[in-house]
CSV table of C-alpha atoms in Angstrom, one decimal:
chain,number,residue,atom,x,y,z
A,1,MET,CA,56.6,2.9,12.3
A,2,LEU,CA,54.1,0.9,14.4
A,3,THR,CA,52.3,3.0,17.0
A,4,THR,CA,51.1,1.1,20.0
A,5,VAL,CA,47.9,2.5,21.5
A,6,GLY,CA,47.6,1.6,25.2
A,7,VAL,CA,44.9,-0.2,27.1
A,8,ASN,CA,41.7,1.8,27.3
A,9,SER,CA,43.2,4.9,25.6
A,10,PRO,CA,40.5,7.4,24.4
A,11,GLN,CA,41.6,6.9,20.8
A,12,ALA,CA,41.2,3.2,21.0
A,13,VAL,CA,37.9,3.3,22.8
A,14,LYS,CA,36.3,5.7,20.3
A,15,ARG,CA,37.7,3.9,17.3
A,16,TRP,CA,36.7,0.4,18.4
A,17,ALA,CA,33.3,1.4,19.8
A,18,THR,CA,32.5,3.0,16.4
A,19,SER,CA,33.8,-0.1,14.6
A,20,LEU,CA,31.7,-2.3,16.8
A,21,ALA,CA,28.6,-0.4,16.1
A,22,LEU,CA,29.1,-0.7,12.3
A,23,GLU,CA,29.9,-4.4,12.4
A,24,ALA,CA,27.0,-5.2,14.7
A,25,ASP,CA,24.6,-3.3,12.5
A,26,LYS,CA,25.9,-5.3,9.4
A,27,GLN,CA,25.2,-8.6,11.2
A,28,THR,CA,21.8,-7.7,12.7
A,29,TYR,CA,19.1,-9.2,10.6
A,30,TYR,CA,16.4,-6.8,11.7
A,31,GLN,CA,18.6,-3.8,10.7
A,32,ARG,CA,17.0,-4.0,7.2
A,33,PHE,CA,13.7,-3.2,8.8
A,34,ILE,CA,14.8,-0.4,11.0
A,35,GLY,CA,14.6,3.3,10.1
A,36,SER,CA,13.7,6.7,11.5
A,37,GLY,CA,10.1,7.8,10.9
A,38,GLU,CA,6.8,6.0,10.6
A,39,ASN,CA,7.4,4.4,7.2
A,40,ASN,CA,9.4,1.5,8.6
A,41,ILE,CA,8.7,-1.9,10.0
A,42,ILE,CA,10.7,-1.0,13.1
A,43,GLU,CA,10.7,2.7,13.9
A,44,ARG,CA,13.9,4.0,15.5
A,45,ARG,CA,13.2,6.6,18.1
A,46,THR,CA,16.2,9.0,18.4
A,47,ASP,CA,14.8,11.1,21.3
A,48,LEU,CA,17.3,9.7,23.9
A,49,GLU,CA,20.4,9.7,21.8
A,50,ASP,CA,21.2,13.3,22.7
A,51,ASP,CA,18.9,13.9,25.7
A,52,ALA,CA,18.8,12.5,29.2
A,53,GLY,CA,16.2,10.0,30.3
A,54,ASP,CA,15.4,6.3,30.0
A,55,ALA,CA,11.9,6.2,28.4
A,56,ILE,CA,10.2,7.6,25.4
A,57,LYS,CA,6.4,8.0,25.1
A,58,PHE,CA,4.9,8.3,21.7
A,59,ASP,CA,1.3,8.9,20.5
A,60,LEU,CA,-1.0,7.4,17.9
A,61,SER,CA,-3.8,9.7,16.6
A,62,VAL,CA,-7.0,7.9,15.8
A,63,ASN,CA,-8.7,8.6,12.5
A,64,LEU,CA,-11.8,10.7,12.5
A,65,ARG,CA,-15.0,8.7,12.0
A,66,GLY,CA,-18.1,10.9,12.2
A,67,GLY,CA,-20.1,12.3,9.4
A,68,VAL,CA,-19.7,15.7,7.6
A,69,THR,CA,-21.8,18.8,7.7
A,70,THR,CA,-23.4,19.7,4.4
A,71,GLY,CA,-24.9,22.8,2.8
A,72,ASP,CA,-25.8,25.6,5.1
A,73,ASN,CA,-26.2,23.4,8.2
A,74,VAL,CA,-24.4,24.7,11.2
A,75,VAL,CA,-21.0,23.1,11.7
A,76,GLU,CA,-20.3,24.6,15.2
A,77,GLY,CA,-21.0,22.0,17.9
A,78,THR,CA,-20.4,19.0,15.6
A,79,GLU,CA,-16.7,18.9,16.2
A,80,GLU,CA,-15.2,15.4,16.7
A,81,PRO,CA,-12.6,15.4,19.4
A,82,LEU,CA,-9.1,14.2,18.5
A,83,THR,CA,-8.2,11.0,20.2
A,84,PHE,CA,-4.7,9.8,21.0
A,85,TYR,CA,-3.4,6.5,22.3
A,86,GLN,CA,0.1,6.3,23.9
A,87,ASP,CA,2.8,3.7,24.1
A,88,GLU,CA,6.2,3.8,25.7
A,89,VAL,CA,9.7,2.2,25.2
A,90,LYS,CA,12.4,2.2,27.9
A,91,ILE,CA,16.1,1.7,27.5
A,92,ASP,CA,18.7,0.1,29.6
A,93,GLN,CA,22.4,-0.9,29.4
A,94,VAL,CA,23.4,-4.3,28.1
A,95,ARG,CA,27.1,-5.5,28.1
A,96,LYS,CA,29.2,-8.4,27.2
A,97,GLY,CA,32.8,-9.0,28.3
A,98,ALA,CA,35.6,-11.0,26.7
A,99,SER,CA,38.9,-12.0,28.3
A,100,GLY,CA,42.1,-12.2,26.4
A,101,GLY,CA,43.8,-14.4,29.0
A,102,GLY,CA,47.0,-14.0,30.9
A,103,ARG,CA,50.5,-13.2,29.6
A,104,MET,CA,51.6,-16.9,29.4
A,105,THR,CA,48.5,-18.0,27.4
A,106,ARG,CA,48.0,-14.8,25.3
A,107,LYS,CA,49.9,-15.0,22.1
A,108,ARG,CA,48.2,-12.1,20.3
A,109,THR,CA,48.9,-8.3,20.2
A,110,LEU,CA,46.5,-5.9,21.8
A,111,HIS,CA,45.4,-4.8,18.3
A,112,ASP,CA,44.6,-8.5,17.4
A,113,LEU,CA,42.6,-8.9,20.7
A,114,ARG,CA,40.6,-5.8,19.9
A,115,ARG,CA,39.8,-7.0,16.4
A,116,ILE,CA,38.8,-10.4,17.6
A,117,ALA,CA,36.8,-9.0,20.5
A,118,ARG,CA,35.0,-6.7,18.1
A,119,ASP,CA,34.1,-9.5,15.7
A,120,ARG,CA,32.9,-11.9,18.4
A,121,THR,CA,31.0,-9.2,20.3
A,122,ALA,CA,29.4,-7.8,17.2
A,123,THR,CA,28.1,-11.3,16.3
A,124,TYR,CA,26.9,-11.8,19.9
A,125,MET,CA,25.2,-8.4,20.1
A,126,ALA,CA,23.6,-8.9,16.6
A,127,GLU,CA,22.2,-12.2,17.6
A,128,TRP,CA,21.0,-10.8,21.0
A,129,VAL,CA,19.2,-7.9,19.3
A,130,ASP,CA,17.6,-10.2,16.7
A,131,GLU,CA,16.3,-12.6,19.3
A,132,GLY,CA,15.0,-9.6,21.3
A,133,PHE,CA,12.9,-8.5,18.3
A,134,HIS,CA,11.7,-12.1,17.8
A,135,VAL,CA,10.6,-12.3,21.4
A,136,TYR,CA,8.9,-8.9,21.6
A,137,LEU,CA,7.2,-9.0,18.2
A,138,SER,CA,6.0,-12.6,18.8
A,139,GLY,CA,5.0,-11.9,22.4
A,140,ALA,CA,6.5,-15.2,23.3
A,141,PRO,CA,9.2,-15.2,26.0
A,142,THR,CA,9.6,-18.9,26.1
A,143,ALA,CA,10.1,-21.2,23.1
A,144,ALA,CA,11.8,-24.3,21.9
A,145,ASN,CA,14.6,-22.4,20.2
A,146,GLN,CA,18.1,-23.5,21.2
A,147,ASP,CA,21.0,-21.3,22.0
A,148,SER,CA,18.8,-18.6,23.5
A,149,LYS,CA,20.6,-15.4,24.5
A,150,PHE,CA,17.6,-13.3,25.5
A,151,SER,CA,16.4,-14.2,28.9
A,152,GLY,CA,13.1,-12.3,29.2
A,153,GLU,CA,11.8,-8.8,29.6
A,154,PHE,CA,14.5,-6.2,29.1
A,155,ALA,CA,14.6,-2.6,30.4
A,156,GLY,CA,11.1,-3.0,31.9
A,157,ASN,CA,9.4,-3.3,28.5
A,158,PRO,CA,6.6,-5.9,28.8
A,159,ILE,CA,6.5,-8.9,26.5
A,160,GLN,CA,2.9,-8.9,25.3
A,161,ALA,CA,1.1,-11.9,23.8
A,162,PRO,CA,-0.9,-11.2,20.6
A,163,ASP,CA,-4.5,-10.0,21.1
A,164,SER,CA,-7.3,-11.9,19.5
A,165,ASP,CA,-7.6,-9.5,16.6
A,166,HIS,CA,-3.9,-10.0,15.7
A,167,GLN,CA,-3.6,-13.8,15.9
A,168,LEU,CA,-4.2,-16.3,13.1
A,169,TYR,CA,-3.6,-20.1,12.8
A,170,GLY,CA,-2.9,-22.5,10.0
A,171,GLY,CA,-5.6,-24.7,8.4
A,172,THR,CA,-8.9,-24.7,10.3
A,173,ALA,CA,-7.3,-24.2,13.7
A,174,VAL,CA,-8.6,-21.4,15.9
A,175,SER,CA,-6.4,-21.8,18.9
A,176,LYS,CA,-3.1,-23.4,20.1
A,177,ALA,CA,-5.0,-26.5,21.3
A,178,THR,CA,-6.8,-27.1,18.0
A,179,LEU,CA,-3.7,-26.9,15.8
A,180,THR,CA,-2.9,-30.2,14.2
A,181,ALA,CA,0.2,-31.5,12.4
A,182,ALA,CA,-1.6,-31.0,9.1
A,183,ASP,CA,-2.0,-27.2,9.7
A,184,LYS,CA,1.1,-26.2,7.9
A,185,MET,CA,2.3,-23.0,6.1
A,186,ASN,CA,1.1,-22.8,2.5
A,187,VAL,CA,0.1,-20.3,-0.2
A,188,ALA,CA,-3.6,-20.5,0.6
A,189,LEU,CA,-2.9,-19.5,4.2
A,190,ILE,CA,-0.7,-16.6,3.1
A,191,GLU,CA,-3.4,-15.4,0.8
A,192,ARG,CA,-5.9,-15.6,3.7
A,193,VAL,CA,-3.5,-13.9,6.1
A,194,THR,CA,-2.8,-10.9,3.7
A,195,VAL,CA,-6.6,-10.1,3.7
A,196,LYS,CA,-6.6,-9.5,7.4
A,197,PRO,CA,-4.6,-6.3,7.7
A,198,ARG,CA,-6.4,-4.7,4.8
A,199,MET,CA,-9.9,-5.4,6.2
A,200,MET,CA,-9.5,-5.4,9.9
A,201,ASN,CA,-10.6,-1.8,10.4
A,202,ALA,CA,-13.4,-2.2,7.8
A,203,THR,CA,-14.8,-5.2,9.8
A,204,ASN,CA,-14.1,-3.7,13.2
A,205,PRO,CA,-13.7,0.1,13.4
A,206,ASP,CA,-12.3,-0.2,16.9
A,207,VAL,CA,-9.2,-1.9,15.6
A,208,MET,CA,-6.5,0.3,14.1
A,209,LYS,CA,-5.8,-0.4,10.4
A,210,MET,CA,-2.5,-2.0,9.7
A,211,THR,CA,-0.6,0.0,7.1
A,212,PRO,CA,2.0,-1.4,4.7
A,213,VAL,CA,5.4,0.3,4.2
A,214,SER,CA,5.8,2.4,1.1
A,215,ILE,CA,8.8,1.7,-1.0
A,216,GLU,CA,9.3,3.5,-4.4
A,217,GLY,CA,5.6,3.9,-4.7
A,218,ALA,CA,4.7,0.3,-3.9
A,219,LYS,CA,3.1,-0.8,-0.7
A,220,ARG,CA,4.4,-3.9,1.0
A,221,PHE,CA,3.9,-6.1,4.1
A,222,ILE,CA,6.5,-8.5,5.4
A,223,LEU,CA,5.9,-12.1,6.4
A,224,LEU,CA,8.8,-13.5,8.4
A,225,MET,CA,8.7,-17.2,8.9
A,226,SER,CA,10.8,-20.1,10.2
A,227,PRO,CA,12.9,-22.0,7.6
A,228,PHE,CA,10.8,-25.0,8.6
A,229,GLN,CA,7.6,-23.1,7.6
A,230,ALA,CA,9.3,-21.9,4.4
A,231,TYR,CA,10.1,-25.5,3.5
A,232,ASP,CA,6.5,-26.6,4.0
A,233,MET,CA,5.3,-23.8,1.8
A,234,ARG,CA,7.8,-24.6,-1.0
A,235,VAL,CA,7.1,-28.3,-1.0
A,236,GLU,CA,3.3,-27.7,-1.0
A,237,THR,CA,3.6,-25.2,-3.8
A,238,GLY,CA,5.8,-27.1,-6.3
A,239,ASP,CA,8.6,-25.9,-8.5
A,240,LEU,CA,6.5,-24.2,-11.2
A,241,SER,CA,4.3,-22.1,-8.8
A,242,TRP,CA,7.3,-21.4,-6.5
A,243,SER,CA,9.2,-19.9,-9.4
A,244,LYS,CA,6.3,-17.5,-10.1
A,245,ILE,CA,6.4,-16.4,-6.4
A,246,GLN,CA,10.1,-15.7,-6.8
A,247,GLN,CA,9.6,-13.9,-10.1
A,248,ALA,CA,6.9,-11.7,-8.5
A,249,LEU,CA,9.5,-10.3,-6.1
A,250,ALA,CA,12.4,-10.1,-8.6
A,251,THR,CA,10.4,-7.9,-10.9
A,252,SER,CA,8.5,-5.9,-8.3
A,253,GLU,CA,8.7,-2.2,-7.7
A,254,GLY,CA,11.0,-1.4,-4.8
A,255,ARG,CA,13.0,-4.6,-5.4
A,256,ASN,CA,16.2,-2.8,-4.4
A,257,SER,CA,14.8,-1.8,-1.0
A,258,PRO,CA,16.5,-3.3,2.1
A,259,ILE,CA,13.3,-4.9,3.2
A,260,VAL,CA,13.0,-6.7,-0.2
A,261,LYS,CA,16.6,-7.9,-0.5
A,262,GLY,CA,17.0,-11.4,0.7
A,263,GLY,CA,13.3,-12.1,0.4
A,264,LEU,CA,12.2,-15.6,-0.7
A,265,GLY,CA,9.4,-14.3,-3.0
A,266,MET,CA,6.2,-12.2,-2.9
A,267,ILE,CA,2.5,-13.1,-2.6
A,268,ASN,CA,-0.2,-10.4,-2.8
A,269,ASP,CA,2.3,-7.6,-2.1
A,270,THR,CA,3.7,-9.4,0.9
A,271,VAL,CA,7.4,-10.1,0.8
A,272,LEU,CA,8.3,-13.5,2.3
A,273,HIS,CA,11.3,-13.8,4.5
A,274,GLN,CA,12.8,-16.5,6.7
A,275,HIS,CA,15.0,-16.5,9.8
A,276,GLU,CA,16.2,-19.3,12.0
A,277,GLY,CA,15.3,-17.2,15.1
A,278,VAL,CA,11.6,-17.2,14.5
A,279,ARG,CA,9.9,-18.6,17.6
A,280,ARG,CA,9.2,-22.3,17.6
A,281,PHE,CA,7.2,-24.4,20.1
A,282,SER,CA,6.7,-28.1,20.9
A,283,ASP,CA,3.5,-28.0,22.9
A,284,TYR,CA,0.7,-27.2,20.5
A,285,GLY,CA,-2.3,-29.4,19.7
A,286,VAL,CA,-4.8,-31.1,22.0
A,287,GLY,CA,-2.2,-33.4,23.3
A,288,GLY,CA,0.5,-30.7,23.6
A,289,ASN,CA,2.8,-32.6,21.3
A,290,VAL,CA,2.6,-30.7,18.0
A,291,SER,CA,5.6,-28.8,16.8
A,292,ALA,CA,4.8,-25.3,15.7
A,293,ALA,CA,6.3,-21.9,14.8
A,294,ARG,CA,5.0,-18.3,14.9
A,295,SER,CA,5.5,-16.4,11.7
A,296,LEU,CA,5.0,-12.6,11.8
A,297,LEU,CA,3.0,-10.5,9.3
A,298,MET,CA,4.4,-7.0,9.7
A,299,GLY,CA,3.6,-3.5,8.5
A,300,ARG,CA,4.5,0.0,9.5
A,301,GLN,CA,5.6,0.5,13.1
A,302,ALA,CA,5.3,-3.2,14.0
A,303,GLY,CA,8.0,-2.5,16.6
A,304,VAL,CA,10.0,0.3,18.0
A,305,VAL,CA,13.7,0.6,19.1
A,306,ALA,CA,15.4,3.4,21.0
A,307,TYR,CA,19.1,3.9,21.8
A,308,GLY,CA,20.9,6.0,24.3
A,309,SER,CA,24.4,7.4,23.8
A,310,GLY,CA,27.4,5.2,24.7
A,311,GLY,CA,29.5,8.3,25.2
A,312,ARG,CA,32.3,9.8,23.1
A,313,GLY,CA,29.9,10.3,20.2
A,314,THR,CA,29.3,6.6,19.8
A,315,ARG,CA,26.2,4.3,20.2
A,316,PHE,CA,28.2,1.4,21.6
A,317,THR,CA,30.5,1.3,24.7
A,318,TRP,CA,34.0,-0.1,24.7
A,319,VAL,CA,36.0,-0.5,27.9
A,320,GLU,CA,39.4,-2.2,28.2
A,321,LYS,CA,40.8,-3.2,31.6
A,322,MET,CA,43.8,-4.9,33.0
A,323,PHE,CA,43.3,-7.1,36.0
A,324,ASP,CA,45.0,-9.9,38.0
A,325,ALA,CA,48.0,-7.6,38.8
A,326,ASP,CA,48.1,-6.5,35.1
A,327,ASN,CA,48.4,-10.1,34.0
A,328,GLN,CA,45.2,-10.3,32.0
A,329,VAL,CA,43.3,-7.9,29.7
A,330,ALA,CA,39.5,-7.9,29.4
A,331,ILE,CA,37.4,-6.0,26.9
A,332,TYR,CA,33.8,-5.0,27.8
A,333,CYS,CA,31.4,-4.0,25.0
A,334,GLY,CA,27.8,-2.9,25.2
A,335,ALA,CA,25.0,-0.6,24.2
A,336,ILE,CA,22.1,1.3,25.8
A,337,LEU,CA,18.9,0.4,24.0
A,338,GLY,CA,15.3,-0.8,24.3
A,339,MET,CA,12.9,-2.5,22.0
A,340,LYS,CA,9.2,-3.6,22.0
A,341,LYS,CA,6.2,-4.3,19.9
A,342,THR,CA,4.0,-1.2,19.4
A,343,ARG,CA,0.7,-1.5,21.2
A,344,PHE,CA,-2.1,1.1,21.6
A,345,ASN,CA,-5.3,0.9,23.6
A,346,GLY,CA,-4.5,-2.8,24.5
A,347,LYS,CA,-4.2,-3.9,20.8
A,348,ASP,CA,-1.2,-4.7,18.7
A,349,PHE,CA,-0.7,-2.2,16.0
A,350,GLY,CA,1.6,-3.4,13.1
A,351,VAL,CA,2.0,-7.1,13.5
A,352,ILE,CA,-0.1,-10.2,13.2
A,353,ALA,CA,1.1,-13.6,14.7
A,354,VAL,CA,0.5,-16.5,12.4
A,355,ASP,CA,1.0,-19.9,14.0
A,356,THR,CA,1.3,-23.1,12.0
A,357,SER,CA,2.6,-26.6,12.6
A,358,CYS,CA,6.1,-27.3,11.3
A,359,ARG,CA,8.9,-29.7,12.0
A,360,ASP,CA,12.5,-30.3,11.0
A,361,PRO,CA,12.4,-32.1,7.6
A,362,ASN,CA,15.7,-33.8,8.5
A,363,ALA,CA,14.6,-35.1,11.8
A,364,ALA,CA,14.3,-38.8,12.3
């Protein structure tokens, strides 16, 4: 016997809100990088999922740097004060509505409408969240990417451009203006880039050391690039060398980790990834006419995400409503969340922006 669950019934709301959350997570690219605790590319803060409030403040403790006391020398009075830097992420509500149309145009059952609304909204929310991470981690609110869904700062979290200690360029370029069309992504650049996080604190003690994520005893960074940049790298590398890069990942420790799955290959313990949402630009070079993209080298706590409760024990919200004298049905889906790049004492913490020239290889 078929049971019809009415519009906006509590059973339907909870079921489809939960289903939406699961489906959106499956489709969100960055989900593979998200986890609770410091040993994640994107740290998920759970403080607001059960408690009231719209902001989370979190600390970074600075490593001790002074000398030690030896022998019978007096240690009292030589204490080094513990230093903490603080960052904050705020959350807000984001919603998307879908209309099923009126009685004369609607040929589907309410169950079908719910399923379709879930599928389409899950895809939209996944793309919105992914673009949000691209924007915040890149520190680039404007770009040449088409089909943009993310319109700027969200929840009052600032979009912060990379500081000079966390910005690199392809080739011999040292700035946006000096980047030329020849300064493309290649293996030599990746090798150079992977030195930066390991040595930044050794060369400048005032800059926090970037830490790789630990997976099954191995330590890994992530380099996320545009498919255009990945193409440049593969073409420059050649088939034989590229197969070695792929093999390095396929046989590596931690190869079953979510952050490794789907990777292109590995160079110097850095897993290579590509995504079409990586920020692209069209105004680099001295003449402002060089196409470019910003790849991201990421380690632990490159970013942070926080969620609020959607009610009824779910993370997402689901509201069904009849309108137009009960002629039309609309479904509204959403979530309460916030995201940003981690930044302490005016410096990025777990991400380095790597800008190179690139262009569509299929363009005329």
